[in-house]
XYZ file of C-alpha atoms in Angstrom:
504
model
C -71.350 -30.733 31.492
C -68.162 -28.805 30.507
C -68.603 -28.130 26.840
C -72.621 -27.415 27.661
C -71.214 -24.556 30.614
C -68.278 -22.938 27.802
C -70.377 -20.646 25.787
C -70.784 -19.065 29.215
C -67.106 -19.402 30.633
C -65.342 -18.327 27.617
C -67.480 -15.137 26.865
C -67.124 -14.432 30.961
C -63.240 -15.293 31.183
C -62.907 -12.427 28.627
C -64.995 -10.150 29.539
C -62.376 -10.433 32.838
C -59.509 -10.845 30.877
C -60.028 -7.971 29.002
C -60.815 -5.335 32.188
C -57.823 -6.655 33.923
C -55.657 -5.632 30.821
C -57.670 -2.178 30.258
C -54.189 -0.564 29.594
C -52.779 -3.296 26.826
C -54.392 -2.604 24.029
C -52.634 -5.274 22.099
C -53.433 -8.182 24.446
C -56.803 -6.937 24.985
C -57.127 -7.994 21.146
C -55.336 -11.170 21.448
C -57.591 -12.597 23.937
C -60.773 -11.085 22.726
C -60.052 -13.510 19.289
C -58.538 -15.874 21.081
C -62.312 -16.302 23.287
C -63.921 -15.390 19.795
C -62.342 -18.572 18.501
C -62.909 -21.010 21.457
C -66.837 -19.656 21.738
C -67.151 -20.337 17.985
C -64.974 -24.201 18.169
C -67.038 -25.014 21.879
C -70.360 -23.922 19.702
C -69.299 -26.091 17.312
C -68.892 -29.134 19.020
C -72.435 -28.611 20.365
C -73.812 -28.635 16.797
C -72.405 -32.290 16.240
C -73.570 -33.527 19.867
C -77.212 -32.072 19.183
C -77.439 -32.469 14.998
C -79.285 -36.021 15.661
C -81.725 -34.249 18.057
C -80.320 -35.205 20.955
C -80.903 -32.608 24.313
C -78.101 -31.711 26.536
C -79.026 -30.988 29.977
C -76.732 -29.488 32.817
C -78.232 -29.270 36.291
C -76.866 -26.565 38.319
C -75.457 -27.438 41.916
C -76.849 -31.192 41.212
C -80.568 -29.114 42.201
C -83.059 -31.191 39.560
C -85.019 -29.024 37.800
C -87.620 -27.677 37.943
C -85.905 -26.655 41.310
C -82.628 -25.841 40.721
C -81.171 -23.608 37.419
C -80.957 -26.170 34.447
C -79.085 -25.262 31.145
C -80.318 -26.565 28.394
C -79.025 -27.462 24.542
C -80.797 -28.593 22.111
C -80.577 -28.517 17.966
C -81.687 -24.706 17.747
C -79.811 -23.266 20.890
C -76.619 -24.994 19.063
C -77.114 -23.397 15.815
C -77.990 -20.003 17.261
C -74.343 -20.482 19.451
C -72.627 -21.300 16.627
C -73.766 -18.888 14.547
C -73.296 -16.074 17.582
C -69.974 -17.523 17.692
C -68.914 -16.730 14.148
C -69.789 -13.149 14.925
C -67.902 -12.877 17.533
C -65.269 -13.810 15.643
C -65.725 -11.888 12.798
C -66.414 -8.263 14.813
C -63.558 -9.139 17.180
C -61.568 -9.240 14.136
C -62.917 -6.184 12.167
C -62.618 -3.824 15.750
C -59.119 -3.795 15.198
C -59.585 -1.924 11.985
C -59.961 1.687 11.796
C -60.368 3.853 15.249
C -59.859 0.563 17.278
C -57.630 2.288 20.078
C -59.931 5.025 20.838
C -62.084 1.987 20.953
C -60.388 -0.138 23.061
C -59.052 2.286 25.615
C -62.777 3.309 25.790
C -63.563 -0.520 27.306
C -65.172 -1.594 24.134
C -63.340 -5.411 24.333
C -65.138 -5.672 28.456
C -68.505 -4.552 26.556
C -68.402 -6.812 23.785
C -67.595 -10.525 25.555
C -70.411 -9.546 28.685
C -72.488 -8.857 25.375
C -71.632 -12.140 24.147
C -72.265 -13.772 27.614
C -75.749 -12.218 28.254
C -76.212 -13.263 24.425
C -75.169 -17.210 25.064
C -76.720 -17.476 28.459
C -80.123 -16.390 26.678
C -79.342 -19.092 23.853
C -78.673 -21.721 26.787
C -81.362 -20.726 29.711
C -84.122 -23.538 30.955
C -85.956 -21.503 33.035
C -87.754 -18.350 31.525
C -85.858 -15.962 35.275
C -82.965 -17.067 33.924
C -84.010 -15.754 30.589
C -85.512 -12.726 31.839
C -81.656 -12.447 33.980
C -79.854 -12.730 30.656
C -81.561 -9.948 28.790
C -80.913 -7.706 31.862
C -77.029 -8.456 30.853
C -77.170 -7.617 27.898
C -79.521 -4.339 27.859
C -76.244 -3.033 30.508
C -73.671 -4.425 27.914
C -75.049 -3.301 24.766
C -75.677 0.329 26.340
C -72.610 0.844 26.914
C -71.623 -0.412 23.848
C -74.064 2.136 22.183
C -72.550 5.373 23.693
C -68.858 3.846 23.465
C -67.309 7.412 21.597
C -69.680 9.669 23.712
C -71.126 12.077 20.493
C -73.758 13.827 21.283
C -76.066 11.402 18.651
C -74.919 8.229 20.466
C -76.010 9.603 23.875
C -79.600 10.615 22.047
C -79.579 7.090 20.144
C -78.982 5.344 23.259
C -81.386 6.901 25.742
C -84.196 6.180 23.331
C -82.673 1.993 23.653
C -82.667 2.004 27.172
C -86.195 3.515 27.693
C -87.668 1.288 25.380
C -86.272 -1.731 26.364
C -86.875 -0.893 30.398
C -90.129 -1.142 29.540
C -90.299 -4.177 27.663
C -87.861 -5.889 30.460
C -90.151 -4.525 33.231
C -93.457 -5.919 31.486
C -91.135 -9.187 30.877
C -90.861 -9.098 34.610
C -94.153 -8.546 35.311
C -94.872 -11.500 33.087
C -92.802 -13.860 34.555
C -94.506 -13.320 38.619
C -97.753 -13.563 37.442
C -97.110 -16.668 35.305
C -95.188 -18.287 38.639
C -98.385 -17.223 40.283
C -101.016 -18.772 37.636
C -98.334 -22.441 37.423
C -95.966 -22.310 40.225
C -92.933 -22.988 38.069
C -90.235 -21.311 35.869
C -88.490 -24.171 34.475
C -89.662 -24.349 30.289
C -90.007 -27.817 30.507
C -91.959 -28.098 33.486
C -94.118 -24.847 31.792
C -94.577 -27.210 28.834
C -96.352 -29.566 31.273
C -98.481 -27.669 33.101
C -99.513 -25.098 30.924
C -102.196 -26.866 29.197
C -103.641 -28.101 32.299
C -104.032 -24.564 33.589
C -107.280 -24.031 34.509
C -107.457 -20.200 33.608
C -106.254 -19.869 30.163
C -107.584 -16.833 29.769
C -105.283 -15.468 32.279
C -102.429 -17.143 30.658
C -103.137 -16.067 26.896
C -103.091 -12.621 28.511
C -99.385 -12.914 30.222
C -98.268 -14.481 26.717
C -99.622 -11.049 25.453
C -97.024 -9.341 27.913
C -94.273 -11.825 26.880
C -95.085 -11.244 23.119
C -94.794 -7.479 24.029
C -91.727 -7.872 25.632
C -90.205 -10.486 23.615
C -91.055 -7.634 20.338
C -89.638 -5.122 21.862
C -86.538 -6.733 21.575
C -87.006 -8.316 18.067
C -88.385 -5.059 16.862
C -91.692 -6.078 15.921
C -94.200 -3.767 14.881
C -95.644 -1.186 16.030
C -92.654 -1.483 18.573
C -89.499 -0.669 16.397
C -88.874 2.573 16.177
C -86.314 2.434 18.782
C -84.006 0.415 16.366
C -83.306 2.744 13.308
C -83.211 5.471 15.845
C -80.436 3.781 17.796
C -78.639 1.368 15.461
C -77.348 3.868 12.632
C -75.632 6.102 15.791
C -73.161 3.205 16.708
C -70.091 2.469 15.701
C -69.557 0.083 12.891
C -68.485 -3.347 15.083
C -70.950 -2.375 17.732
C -73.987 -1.912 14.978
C -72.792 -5.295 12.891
C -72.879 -7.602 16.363
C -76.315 -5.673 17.117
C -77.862 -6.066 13.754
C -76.585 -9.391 13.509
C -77.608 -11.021 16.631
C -79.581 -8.651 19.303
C -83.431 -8.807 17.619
C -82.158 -12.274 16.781
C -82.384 -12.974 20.729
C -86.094 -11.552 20.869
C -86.893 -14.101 17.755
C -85.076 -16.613 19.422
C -87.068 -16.042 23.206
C -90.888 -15.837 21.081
C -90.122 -19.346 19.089
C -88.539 -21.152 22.147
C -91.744 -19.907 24.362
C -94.297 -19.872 21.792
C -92.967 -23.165 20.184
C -93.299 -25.062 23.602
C -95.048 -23.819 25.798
C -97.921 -21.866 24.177
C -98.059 -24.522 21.424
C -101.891 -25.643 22.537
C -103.527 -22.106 22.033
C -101.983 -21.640 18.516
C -105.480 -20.844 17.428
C -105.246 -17.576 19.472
C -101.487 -16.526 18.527
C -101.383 -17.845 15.508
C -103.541 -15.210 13.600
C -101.741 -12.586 15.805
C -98.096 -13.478 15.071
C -99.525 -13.408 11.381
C -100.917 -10.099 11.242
C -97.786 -8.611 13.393
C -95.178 -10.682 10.849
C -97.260 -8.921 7.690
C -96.791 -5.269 9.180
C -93.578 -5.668 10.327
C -92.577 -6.717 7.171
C -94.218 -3.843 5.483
C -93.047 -0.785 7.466
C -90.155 -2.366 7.606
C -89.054 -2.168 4.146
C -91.162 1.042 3.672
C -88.865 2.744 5.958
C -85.951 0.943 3.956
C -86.828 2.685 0.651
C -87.688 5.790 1.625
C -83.968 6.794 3.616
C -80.730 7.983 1.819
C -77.970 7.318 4.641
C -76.644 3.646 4.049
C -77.180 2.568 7.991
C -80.967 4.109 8.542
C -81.666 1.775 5.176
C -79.954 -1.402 6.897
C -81.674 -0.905 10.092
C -84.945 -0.431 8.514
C -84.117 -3.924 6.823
C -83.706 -5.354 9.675
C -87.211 -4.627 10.955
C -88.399 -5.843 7.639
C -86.287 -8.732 7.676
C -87.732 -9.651 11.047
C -91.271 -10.659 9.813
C -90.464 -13.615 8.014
C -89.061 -15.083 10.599
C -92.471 -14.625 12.502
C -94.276 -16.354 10.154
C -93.048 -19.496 11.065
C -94.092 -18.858 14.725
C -97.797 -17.551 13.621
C -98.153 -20.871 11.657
C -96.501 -23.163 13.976
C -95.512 -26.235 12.010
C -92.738 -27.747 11.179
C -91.631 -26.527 8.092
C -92.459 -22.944 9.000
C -90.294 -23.368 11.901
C -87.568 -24.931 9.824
C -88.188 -22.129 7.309
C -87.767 -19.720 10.470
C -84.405 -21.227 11.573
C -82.799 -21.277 8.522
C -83.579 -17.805 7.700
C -82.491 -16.682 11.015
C -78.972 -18.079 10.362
C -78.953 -16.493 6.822
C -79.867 -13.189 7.940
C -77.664 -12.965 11.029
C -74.479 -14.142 8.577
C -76.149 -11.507 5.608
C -76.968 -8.342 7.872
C -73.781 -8.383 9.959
C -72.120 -8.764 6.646
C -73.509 -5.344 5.123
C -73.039 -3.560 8.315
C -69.296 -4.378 8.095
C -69.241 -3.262 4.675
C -71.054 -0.040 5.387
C -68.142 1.023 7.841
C -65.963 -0.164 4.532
C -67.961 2.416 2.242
C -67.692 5.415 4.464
C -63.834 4.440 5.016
C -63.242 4.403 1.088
C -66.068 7.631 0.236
C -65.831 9.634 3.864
C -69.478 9.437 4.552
C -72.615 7.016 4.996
C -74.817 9.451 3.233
C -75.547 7.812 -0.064
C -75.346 11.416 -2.160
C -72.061 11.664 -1.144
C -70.717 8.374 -1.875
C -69.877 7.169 -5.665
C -67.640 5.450 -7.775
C -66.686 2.407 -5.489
C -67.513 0.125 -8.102
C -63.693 1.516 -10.172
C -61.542 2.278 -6.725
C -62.820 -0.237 -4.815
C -63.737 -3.831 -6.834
C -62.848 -6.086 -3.734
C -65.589 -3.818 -1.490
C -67.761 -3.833 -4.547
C -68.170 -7.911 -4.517
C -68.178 -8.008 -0.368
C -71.786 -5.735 -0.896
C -73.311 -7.475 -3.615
C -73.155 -11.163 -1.946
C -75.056 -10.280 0.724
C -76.879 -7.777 -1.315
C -78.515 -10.289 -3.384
C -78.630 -12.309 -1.144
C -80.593 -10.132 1.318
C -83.269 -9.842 -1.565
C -83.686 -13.451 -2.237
C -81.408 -13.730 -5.482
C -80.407 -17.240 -6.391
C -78.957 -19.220 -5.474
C -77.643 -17.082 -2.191
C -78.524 -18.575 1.120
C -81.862 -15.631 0.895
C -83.155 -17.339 -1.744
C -83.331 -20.392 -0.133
C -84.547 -18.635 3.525
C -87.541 -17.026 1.290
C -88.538 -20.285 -0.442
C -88.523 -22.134 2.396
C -90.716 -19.348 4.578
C -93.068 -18.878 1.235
C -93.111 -22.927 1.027
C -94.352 -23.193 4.318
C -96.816 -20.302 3.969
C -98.623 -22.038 1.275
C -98.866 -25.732 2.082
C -100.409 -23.725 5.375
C -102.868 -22.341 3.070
C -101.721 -18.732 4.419
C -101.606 -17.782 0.387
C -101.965 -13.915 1.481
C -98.788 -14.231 4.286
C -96.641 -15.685 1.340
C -98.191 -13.363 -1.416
C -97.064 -9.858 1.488
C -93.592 -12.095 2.260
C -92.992 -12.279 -1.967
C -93.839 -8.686 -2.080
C -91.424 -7.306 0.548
C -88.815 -9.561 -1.487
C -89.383 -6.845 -4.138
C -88.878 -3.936 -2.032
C -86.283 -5.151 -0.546
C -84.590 -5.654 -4.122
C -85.136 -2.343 -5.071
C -83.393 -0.692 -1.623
C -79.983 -2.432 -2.553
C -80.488 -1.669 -6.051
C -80.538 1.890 -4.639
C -77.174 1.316 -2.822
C -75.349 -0.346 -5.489
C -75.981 2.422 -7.953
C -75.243 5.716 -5.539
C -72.113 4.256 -3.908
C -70.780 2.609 -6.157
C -72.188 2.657 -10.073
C -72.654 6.124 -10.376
C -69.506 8.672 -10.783
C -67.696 9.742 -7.534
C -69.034 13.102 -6.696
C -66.339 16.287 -6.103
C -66.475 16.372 -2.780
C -65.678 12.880 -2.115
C -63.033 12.602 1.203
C -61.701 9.235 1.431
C -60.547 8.521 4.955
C -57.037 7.186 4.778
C -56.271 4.135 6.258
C -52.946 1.469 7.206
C -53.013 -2.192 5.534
C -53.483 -3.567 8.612
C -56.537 -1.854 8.531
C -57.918 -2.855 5.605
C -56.947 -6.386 6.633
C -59.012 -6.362 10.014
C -61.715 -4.747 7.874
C -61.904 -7.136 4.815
C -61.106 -10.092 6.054
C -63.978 -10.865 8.602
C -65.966 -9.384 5.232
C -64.700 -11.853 3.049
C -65.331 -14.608 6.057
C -68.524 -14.197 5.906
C -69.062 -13.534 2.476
C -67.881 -17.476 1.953
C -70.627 -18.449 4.656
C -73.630 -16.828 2.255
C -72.021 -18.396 -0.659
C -71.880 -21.834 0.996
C -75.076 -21.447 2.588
C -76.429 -20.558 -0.911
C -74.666 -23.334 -2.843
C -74.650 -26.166 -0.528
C -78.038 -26.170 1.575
C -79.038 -29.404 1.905
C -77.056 -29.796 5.321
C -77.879 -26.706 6.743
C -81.888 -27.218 5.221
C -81.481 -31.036 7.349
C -80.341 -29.453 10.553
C -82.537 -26.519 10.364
C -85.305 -29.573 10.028
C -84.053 -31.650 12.892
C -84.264 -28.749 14.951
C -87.581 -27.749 14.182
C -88.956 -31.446 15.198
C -86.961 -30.731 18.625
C -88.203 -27.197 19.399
C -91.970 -28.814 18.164
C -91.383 -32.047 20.084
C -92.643 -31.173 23.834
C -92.490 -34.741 25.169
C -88.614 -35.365 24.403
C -87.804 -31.910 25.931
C -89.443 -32.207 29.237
C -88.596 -36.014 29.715
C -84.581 -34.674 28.285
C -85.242 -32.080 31.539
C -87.026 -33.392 34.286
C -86.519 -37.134 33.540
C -89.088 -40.107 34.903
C -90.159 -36.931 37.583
C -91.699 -35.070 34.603
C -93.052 -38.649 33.192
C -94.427 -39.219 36.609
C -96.383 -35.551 36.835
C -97.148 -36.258 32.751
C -99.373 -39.238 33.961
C -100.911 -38.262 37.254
C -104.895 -36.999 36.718
């Protein structure tokens, strides 16, 4: 019960912590690692009790579900706490490089751990309120994050966040009353029941229209991610590495665990929807990508891009596909944080993120030079880097599917998405350093918090990359309990749900 409750304590003891200490800086950062640490150990320890695809269950108030609030763990809400845990860590480390007092006396420590919390309580929510209650906490959490220094882009950058994702939250809400009024329950497992019963499933293929709206909203799906370049590149450098790294990863996370269990008998509708939406938002994404000179509108367009092959494995909803899905989830949270991290590194070392100005890295900075091309290549699918194995799997899955044309668009994008960090590598740091180059100056202990959590992560792409078959197995294991309906709502509801299974 305990260790299924801490991803939620920690994050919300210091998110407490930290306001109560808004004037020490210093122990501000002590505790924010400190509850970086625990979430990551606590996530951890989940991992091991869920890697044989066991299902922890924690009733709230001793109410059973489907009545009362139920948390739930299984394989993938493990993996995506552990993995949100290593972020944590590694941005709680890296704020306390460069500009982390203006930071800090600007609240940024409260912001991040309720970010974390709303982040974890999504990760560990049975009901689909719950869910909806989560994503509230972190839309307030991440906006303030957004306009943390107050520049006039920040404020612009953030407005356009907030609109967008009111709307998706307030068609999310909209989703969830009319699907309590169509099955007269909340609770994912019980959802999983009833939901192929329903007698109007027209009805409910429309609400999982609003959910899939909602849900891409906040995974940036196309046509609905314009918001994300718009807003991501304005941020500063922590704030857009914990974003890039894990926000659209919640929206991902929200479509498989819905999709996945309880929409699983009307894949015939979805599925060719998902595919058609994972295609485009592939495309544009990397599109966008290519055609931008400024370091973090070409990350955040790679996000987008990045996005779509993790929505093939929902569009063809088997079990390698969703395996494929998981483990390139976890490679591109670890990968995208990563080059966000070392983007706030480039503009330190060259004084700006616009690629014309920046040059030369490659001599003056060797250490920064390796820290980009890791996750670089590995971004692009390079063996043997934990993308190459993310890709194979996806394009795997795509053909034993038969979906030749979704792997064919998914090989493609690979290519695009080669040539965008060949276009980084050689303006910031191959080609000569241009005249006007202003290096910022900075302490050691700067350069410590800022290449440490790089190198950190770094050694998680390389052992991702050169020692898969454990991560392939779990990402496997996972995928049979996320596929596996019967274990989940019997793990929930017990002999009740059994009972109701049975009855005519």
């Amino acid at each position: 019960m305990l260790l299924i409750v801490a991803p939620l304590l920690i994050p919300l003891f210091a998110a407490a912590v930290t306001a109560l200490l808004r004037t020490r800086i210093a122990a501000q950062r002590i505790v924010g690692v400190g509850a970086s640490a625990s979430l990551l150990a606590a996530s951890l320890m989940l991992v091991v009790h869920t890697a044989d695809g066991s299902i922890l269950v924690a009733q709230m108030g001793d109410w059973p579900a489907p009545f009362g609030i139920a948390l739930v763990v299984d394989a993938f809400s493990a993996i995506m706490l552990a993995i949100a845990g290593l972020m944590a860590l590694s941005v709680s480390i890296y704020a306390m490089g460069p500009d982390a007092a203006a930071r800090d006396r600007a609240g940024f420590q409260p912001l991040f751990h309720s970010l974390m919390l709303g982040v974890c309580g999504a990760f560990v929510a049975g009901d689909i309120f719950n869910l909806y209650v989560w994503f509230e906490v972190m839309l307030i959490a991440s906006f303030g994050l957004l306009v943390l220094d107050r520049t006039r882009a920040q404020i612009d950058g953030g407005l356009r966040y907030v609109f967008l994702n009111l709307v998706g939250t307030t068609v999310f809400l909209m989703a969830v009353g009319l699907l309590y009024g169509q099955l007269g329950t909340l609770n994912f497992a019980d959802l999983a029941r009833v939901a192929p019963l329903a007698e109007n499933q027209g009805l409910l293929a429309a609400i999982g229209v609003m959910f899939l709206v909602s849900f891409g909203a906040k995974a940036a799906l196309f046509p609905l991610f314009n918001w994300l370049p718009a807003a991501y590149h304005t941020a500063s450098m922590p704030v857009a590495a914990i974003f890039a790294g894990l926000l659209t990863k919640v929206g991902v996370y929200a479509i498989l665990r819905l999709f996945a269990l309880v929409y699983a008998h009307d894949v015939a509708f979805f599925g060719p929807i998902f595919a058609w939406v994972a295609a485009a938002t592939m495309v544009f994404g990397v599109f966008g990508a290519a055609a931008h000179y400024d370091i973090r509108r070409i990350l955040s367009f790679h996000i987008v891009s990045q996005i779509g092959y993790m929505i093939i494995g929902v569009a063809l909803l088997t079990q390698a596909a969703i395996a494929a899905a998981i483990l390139y989830i976890v490679h591109h949270i670890v990968v995208k944080a990563n080059l966000f991290l070392v983007a706030g590194a480039i503009r330190r070392e060259n004084g700006s993120f616009a690629l014309g100005r920046c040059g030369g890295l490659w001599r003056t900075a060797p250490l920064l030079a390796i820290g980009f091309l890791i996750p670089a290549l590995s971004l692009a699918g390079i063996p043997p880097l934990s993308g190459f194995w993310g890709k194979y799997a996806v394009v795997r899955a795509g053909i034993e599917a038969e979906a030749y044309w979704l792997a064919g668009v998914a090989l493609f994008v690979g290519l695009l998405t080669l040539y965008s960090m060949i276009k980084i590598w050689n303006e910031a740091f191959w080609k000569a350093a241009p005249e006007a180059t202003a290096p910022i100056a900075w302490t050691r202990g700067e350069r410590i918090a800022t290449y440490f959590p790089i190198a950190l992560l770094c050694a998680t792409t390389m052992t991702i990359g050169l020692w898969t078959e454990p991560f392939a197995a779990l990402a496997e294991t996972a995928a049979a309990s996320l596929l596996d309906r019967d274990a989940y709502i019997t793990a929930v509801l017990g002999n009740a749900g059994q009972i109701a299974e049975k009855a005519p």
